[in-house]
Amino acid sequence: MADRPDGGGKARSQVHNPTLSRISGIATPGWCLHHPGSPRWGDGDGRARDRTLSCVIQVEELRKTYGRVDALAGVTFAVGTGEFVAVMGPSGSGKSTLLQCAAGLERPTSGRVRLAGVEVGELDETGLAALRRERIGFVFQAYNLLPALDVADNITLPLRLAGRPFERRQAAEAAARVGMADRLTHRPAELSGGQQQRVALARALITTPEVIFADEPTGALDTRSARQVLELLRDLVDRSGQTVVMVTHDPVAASYAHRIVFLADGRLAGQIDAPSPELVAERMTKLGDW
């Protein structure tokens, strides 16, 4: 479990967004976050701007059935641009299935997913592959780095696979964002688990994605490394306006998010804004074993 720094979540005002209100079905769903001082929403001098967040992810009545089991049973929620949302729930609640359907990794049985203005359900396999490659970044519990490639080549691999021209400086810039600028020529075996996960995060950022989906990104890390990765994710949101959706079982990890969405038995079971580890842990005990 990661250590949560003192002070909890950063203060921010809430601005009502009618679009989020229309498609959401949980408590206070129509409130979107406004980040005072964020470069995306301000002019660089730290003054707040009267801006609401547009929706980068919209999920409506999402259902996913495996045989006779409903992994998702009519889930509806939205994520605003520049928002950090954690998804939590007991084992088997559907949280990883929700992430996979929202990211275009699995097709839902029914319902609608709209990501960055694209109707995901209308895409064929080629279109889905292009969407994932060009507009989505992924970070998983397993780092999935290629052992034969050095850090720079692992980071630029998505660009290479997409056939997009790139320069080595792009790898250096992405590595610098995650504190790995001095490890460009190292191979994964020469890195710690936390360093490998930071390389995986840099790889997710190299395509400038609309959203990063992170599935248990700190699950295999020690406390110190987990804290570093979570601080990087939160910093990307606060400083660059990056959108992050993270599945986690760890209340401390979830407390780095702006908002936590809870699932139980494939259905939404509420949410918490500006979460603290204690509040998250208390809420989880009411959802069942986890």
Short mmCIF file of C-alpha atoms in Angstrom, two decimals:
data_model
loop_
_atom_site.label_atom_id
_atom_site.label_comp_id
_atom_site.label_asym_id
_atom_site.label_seq_id
_atom_site.Cartn_x
_atom_site.Cartn_y
_atom_site.Cartn_z
CA MET A 1 0.00 0.00 0.00
CA ALA A 2 1.37 3.41 -0.94
CA ASP A 3 1.92 6.19 1.56
CA ARG A 4 -0.42 9.15 1.05
CA PRO A 5 1.34 12.50 1.63
CA ASP A 6 -0.07 14.81 4.28
CA GLY A 7 -2.66 17.30 3.18
CA GLY A 8 -4.94 14.97 1.21
CA GLY A 9 -6.43 16.04 -2.09
CA LYS A 10 -5.83 19.48 -3.55
CA ALA A 11 -8.57 22.05 -3.12
CA ARG A 12 -10.68 22.77 -6.17
CA SER A 13 -14.06 24.21 -6.97
CA GLN A 14 -16.89 22.28 -8.56
CA VAL A 15 -18.71 23.58 -11.61
CA HIS A 16 -21.94 22.04 -12.81
CA ASN A 17 -21.81 20.43 -16.25
CA PRO A 18 -25.22 19.70 -17.83
CA THR A 19 -23.77 17.02 -20.11
CA LEU A 20 -22.47 15.02 -17.16
CA SER A 21 -25.81 15.46 -15.39
CA ARG A 22 -27.75 14.05 -18.33
CA ILE A 23 -25.81 10.82 -18.66
CA SER A 24 -24.89 10.02 -15.09
CA GLY A 25 -26.81 7.99 -12.57
CA ILE A 26 -24.94 8.32 -9.27
CA ALA A 27 -24.85 10.83 -6.45
CA THR A 28 -23.87 14.39 -7.45
CA PRO A 29 -23.00 13.12 -10.95
CA GLY A 30 -23.40 16.42 -12.74
CA TRP A 31 -20.46 18.11 -11.08
CA CYS A 32 -17.32 18.61 -13.12
CA LEU A 33 -13.97 19.64 -11.71
CA HIS A 34 -12.28 22.99 -12.20
CA HIS A 35 -8.56 23.11 -11.55
CA PRO A 36 -7.36 26.58 -10.47
CA GLY A 37 -3.83 27.22 -11.63
CA SER A 38 -3.69 24.35 -14.13
CA PRO A 39 -2.06 25.41 -17.42
CA ARG A 40 -4.95 23.97 -19.38
CA TRP A 41 -7.54 26.02 -17.53
CA GLY A 42 -5.56 29.15 -16.65
CA ASP A 43 -3.16 31.55 -18.33
CA GLY A 44 -0.08 30.43 -16.45
CA ASP A 45 -0.29 32.91 -13.57
CA GLY A 46 -2.19 30.55 -11.27
CA ARG A 47 -5.48 32.44 -11.41
CA ALA A 48 -8.66 30.43 -11.71
CA ARG A 49 -10.63 30.54 -14.93
CA ASP A 50 -14.39 30.05 -15.28
CA ARG A 51 -14.14 26.88 -17.36
CA THR A 52 -15.99 23.57 -17.07
CA LEU A 53 -14.52 20.29 -18.21
CA SER A 54 -15.84 18.66 -21.35
CA CYS A 55 -16.46 14.92 -21.28
CA VAL A 56 -13.66 12.79 -22.68
CA ILE A 57 -15.39 9.52 -21.72
CA GLN A 58 -19.13 8.88 -21.75
CA VAL A 59 -20.50 5.44 -20.84
CA GLU A 60 -24.23 4.79 -21.03
CA GLU A 61 -26.13 1.68 -19.91
CA LEU A 62 -23.07 -0.49 -20.41
CA ARG A 63 -23.64 -4.23 -20.11
CA LYS A 64 -21.18 -7.07 -20.47
CA THR A 65 -22.31 -10.67 -20.13
CA TYR A 66 -20.15 -13.79 -19.96
CA GLY A 67 -22.50 -16.74 -20.36
CA ARG A 68 -25.07 -16.22 -17.61
CA VAL A 69 -22.91 -13.84 -15.58
CA ASP A 70 -23.43 -10.08 -15.85
CA ALA A 71 -20.00 -8.54 -15.34
CA LEU A 72 -21.54 -5.11 -16.03
CA ALA A 73 -25.25 -4.51 -15.52
CA GLY A 74 -26.15 -1.11 -16.94
CA VAL A 75 -23.30 1.19 -15.91
CA THR A 76 -23.57 4.90 -16.77
CA PHE A 77 -20.91 7.47 -15.90
CA ALA A 78 -18.67 10.14 -17.41
CA VAL A 79 -15.13 11.45 -17.01
CA GLY A 80 -14.20 15.06 -17.67
CA THR A 81 -11.13 16.20 -19.56
CA GLY A 82 -8.25 16.67 -17.13
CA GLU A 83 -9.90 14.62 -14.40
CA PHE A 84 -8.28 11.81 -12.38
CA VAL A 85 -10.89 9.14 -11.61
CA ALA A 86 -10.29 5.95 -9.64
CA VAL A 87 -12.58 2.93 -10.01
CA MET A 88 -12.91 0.64 -6.99
CA GLY A 89 -15.02 -2.31 -5.93
CA PRO A 90 -14.89 -5.79 -4.42
CA SER A 91 -13.33 -8.66 -6.34
CA GLY A 92 -15.61 -9.52 -9.27
CA SER A 93 -17.43 -6.18 -9.17
CA GLY A 94 -16.66 -5.45 -12.84
CA LYS A 95 -14.09 -2.69 -12.45
CA SER A 96 -11.49 -4.16 -14.83
CA THR A 97 -14.23 -5.09 -17.31
CA LEU A 98 -15.46 -1.52 -17.23
CA LEU A 99 -11.97 -0.22 -17.98
CA GLN A 100 -11.50 -2.69 -20.83
CA CYS A 101 -14.84 -1.80 -22.43
CA ALA A 102 -14.28 1.94 -22.02
CA ALA A 103 -10.83 1.62 -23.60
CA GLY A 104 -12.00 -0.43 -26.57
CA LEU A 105 -10.16 -3.57 -25.46
CA GLU A 106 -13.45 -5.49 -25.20
CA ARG A 107 -16.80 -4.97 -26.86
CA PRO A 108 -19.74 -4.63 -24.46
CA THR A 109 -22.81 -6.81 -24.88
CA SER A 110 -24.90 -3.63 -25.10
CA GLY A 111 -24.72 0.04 -24.26
CA ARG A 112 -22.70 2.95 -25.55
CA VAL A 113 -19.11 4.14 -25.12
CA ARG A 114 -18.02 7.51 -26.46
CA LEU A 115 -14.32 8.33 -26.12
CA ALA A 116 -12.81 11.64 -27.21
CA GLY A 117 -15.81 12.27 -29.43
CA VAL A 118 -15.65 8.84 -31.09
CA GLU A 119 -18.50 6.31 -30.91
CA VAL A 120 -16.43 3.26 -29.99
CA GLY A 121 -19.19 0.79 -30.86
CA GLU A 122 -19.26 1.97 -34.47
CA LEU A 123 -15.60 1.11 -35.10
CA ASP A 124 -14.41 -2.10 -36.73
CA GLU A 125 -11.32 -3.91 -35.43
CA THR A 126 -8.99 -1.75 -37.52
CA GLY A 127 -10.63 1.40 -36.22
CA LEU A 128 -10.44 0.17 -32.63
CA ALA A 129 -6.76 -0.61 -33.02
CA ALA A 130 -6.13 2.88 -34.40
CA LEU A 131 -8.09 4.47 -31.54
CA ARG A 132 -6.11 2.57 -28.91
CA ARG A 133 -2.81 3.25 -30.65
CA GLU A 134 -3.27 6.96 -31.30
CA ARG A 135 -5.60 8.33 -28.62
CA ILE A 136 -5.26 6.09 -25.56
CA GLY A 137 -2.35 5.30 -23.26
CA PHE A 138 -2.24 2.13 -21.16
CA VAL A 139 -0.43 1.35 -17.92
CA PHE A 140 -0.88 -2.11 -16.41
CA GLN A 141 0.32 -3.88 -13.28
CA ALA A 142 2.73 -5.85 -15.47
CA TYR A 143 5.12 -3.38 -17.07
CA ASN A 144 5.13 -5.16 -20.47
CA LEU A 145 8.52 -3.77 -21.45
CA LEU A 146 10.48 -5.62 -24.13
CA PRO A 147 13.64 -6.98 -22.46
CA ALA A 148 15.78 -6.69 -25.62
CA LEU A 149 15.07 -2.96 -26.01
CA ASP A 150 16.58 -0.14 -23.99
CA VAL A 151 14.46 2.49 -22.26
CA ALA A 152 14.44 4.86 -25.25
CA ASP A 153 13.30 2.15 -27.67
CA ASN A 154 10.64 0.87 -25.28
CA ILE A 155 9.24 4.37 -24.90
CA THR A 156 9.07 5.03 -28.65
CA LEU A 157 7.72 1.57 -29.52
CA PRO A 158 4.11 2.81 -29.98
CA LEU A 159 5.31 5.37 -32.53
CA ARG A 160 7.33 2.73 -34.35
CA LEU A 161 4.38 0.33 -34.47
CA ALA A 162 2.13 3.11 -35.77
CA GLY A 163 4.62 3.94 -38.53
CA ARG A 164 4.92 7.49 -37.27
CA PRO A 165 8.22 9.35 -37.72
CA PHE A 166 9.99 10.24 -34.48
CA GLU A 167 13.28 11.46 -33.12
CA ARG A 168 15.21 10.11 -30.15
CA ARG A 169 14.76 13.42 -28.37
CA GLN A 170 11.07 12.55 -28.00
CA ALA A 171 12.07 9.55 -25.90
CA ALA A 172 14.36 11.79 -23.85
CA GLU A 173 11.56 14.31 -23.27
CA ALA A 174 9.06 11.62 -22.26
CA ALA A 175 11.64 9.99 -19.97
CA ALA A 176 12.37 13.33 -18.34
CA ARG A 177 8.67 13.78 -17.51
CA VAL A 178 8.79 10.63 -15.37
CA GLY A 179 12.25 11.15 -13.90
CA MET A 180 14.05 8.62 -16.10
CA ALA A 181 16.15 10.92 -18.31
CA ASP A 182 19.39 9.33 -17.08
CA ARG A 183 18.29 5.77 -17.90
CA LEU A 184 17.69 5.96 -21.66
CA THR A 185 20.31 3.34 -22.55
CA HIS A 186 19.39 0.90 -19.75
CA ARG A 187 17.44 -2.27 -20.42
CA PRO A 188 14.49 -3.38 -18.24
CA ALA A 189 16.58 -5.94 -16.34
CA GLU A 190 18.80 -3.11 -15.12
CA LEU A 191 15.85 -1.20 -13.60
CA SER A 192 13.84 -1.57 -10.41
CA GLY A 193 10.12 -2.31 -10.54
CA GLY A 194 9.26 1.33 -9.88
CA GLN A 195 11.61 2.49 -12.62
CA GLN A 196 10.11 0.02 -15.08
CA GLN A 197 6.62 1.29 -14.30
CA ARG A 198 7.77 4.86 -14.89
CA VAL A 199 9.13 3.78 -18.28
CA ALA A 200 5.75 2.19 -19.00
CA LEU A 201 4.10 5.50 -18.10
CA ALA A 202 6.45 7.40 -20.43
CA ARG A 203 5.56 4.92 -23.19
CA ALA A 204 1.87 5.63 -22.57
CA LEU A 205 2.51 9.38 -22.85
CA ILE A 206 4.60 9.30 -26.04
CA THR A 207 1.55 9.43 -28.34
CA THR A 208 0.00 12.37 -26.43
CA PRO A 209 -3.15 10.37 -25.58
CA GLU A 210 -6.55 11.82 -24.80
CA VAL A 211 -6.77 9.53 -21.76
CA ILE A 212 -4.56 7.15 -19.82
CA PHE A 213 -6.16 3.96 -18.52
CA ALA A 214 -4.23 2.45 -15.61
CA ASP A 215 -5.18 -1.01 -14.31
CA GLU A 216 -3.64 -1.61 -10.85
CA PRO A 217 -0.51 0.37 -11.82
CA THR A 218 1.01 0.08 -8.32
CA GLY A 219 -0.09 -3.47 -7.56
CA ALA A 220 3.39 -4.96 -7.99
CA LEU A 221 5.36 -2.10 -6.41
CA ASP A 222 6.76 -1.45 -2.97
CA THR A 223 5.39 1.45 -0.93
CA ARG A 224 8.00 4.00 -1.97
CA SER A 225 7.84 3.14 -5.68
CA ALA A 226 4.03 3.12 -5.61
CA ARG A 227 4.00 6.60 -4.09
CA GLN A 228 6.34 7.90 -6.80
CA VAL A 229 4.16 6.51 -9.59
CA LEU A 230 0.98 7.92 -8.04
CA GLU A 231 2.57 11.33 -7.57
CA LEU A 232 3.61 11.27 -11.24
CA LEU A 233 0.07 10.46 -12.34
CA ARG A 234 -1.41 13.22 -10.19
CA ASP A 235 1.23 15.69 -11.39
CA LEU A 236 0.41 14.90 -15.03
CA VAL A 237 -3.23 15.73 -14.30
CA ASP A 238 -2.58 18.90 -12.30
CA ARG A 239 0.16 20.36 -14.50
CA SER A 240 -0.68 19.08 -17.99
CA GLY A 241 -4.43 18.47 -17.86
CA GLN A 242 -3.98 14.76 -18.62
CA THR A 243 -7.08 12.59 -18.10
CA VAL A 244 -6.47 9.44 -16.05
CA VAL A 245 -8.82 6.56 -15.22
CA MET A 246 -7.31 4.12 -12.73
CA VAL A 247 -8.59 0.80 -11.42
CA THR A 248 -7.18 0.01 -7.97
CA HIS A 249 -7.94 -1.96 -4.83
CA ASP A 250 -5.75 0.30 -2.66
CA PRO A 251 -7.53 3.08 -0.71
CA VAL A 252 -4.30 5.09 -0.48
CA ALA A 253 -3.72 4.87 -4.23
CA ALA A 254 -7.33 5.84 -4.90
CA SER A 255 -7.00 8.90 -2.64
CA TYR A 256 -4.68 10.50 -5.21
CA ALA A 257 -7.67 10.81 -7.58
CA HIS A 258 -10.13 13.69 -7.75
CA ARG A 259 -13.04 11.27 -7.58
CA ILE A 260 -13.65 7.61 -6.86
CA VAL A 261 -16.42 5.63 -8.56
CA PHE A 262 -17.49 2.45 -6.76
CA LEU A 263 -18.84 -0.70 -8.40
CA ALA A 264 -20.61 -3.65 -6.80
CA ASP A 265 -22.10 -6.62 -8.66
CA GLY A 266 -21.56 -4.89 -11.99
CA ARG A 267 -23.48 -1.77 -10.99
CA LEU A 268 -22.51 1.71 -9.82
CA ALA A 269 -22.58 1.92 -6.04
CA GLY A 270 -21.80 5.59 -5.49
CA GLN A 271 -18.83 7.91 -5.59
CA ILE A 272 -16.59 10.05 -3.35
CA ASP A 273 -15.14 13.44 -4.26
CA ALA A 274 -11.81 14.62 -2.78
CA PRO A 275 -11.26 11.22 -1.13
CA SER A 276 -9.11 10.40 1.88
CA PRO A 277 -7.69 6.90 2.51
CA GLU A 278 -9.76 6.52 5.67
CA LEU A 279 -13.01 7.47 3.96
CA VAL A 280 -12.28 5.13 1.04
CA ALA A 281 -11.46 2.21 3.32
CA GLU A 282 -14.66 2.76 5.30
CA ARG A 283 -16.72 2.88 2.11
CA MET A 284 -15.13 -0.30 0.76
CA THR A 285 -16.00 -2.27 3.89
CA LYS A 286 -19.65 -1.59 3.09
CA LEU A 287 -19.33 -2.98 -0.44
CA GLY A 288 -18.19 -6.47 0.51
CA ASP A 289 -14.96 -8.41 0.58
CA TRP A 290 -12.11 -6.86 -1.43
#
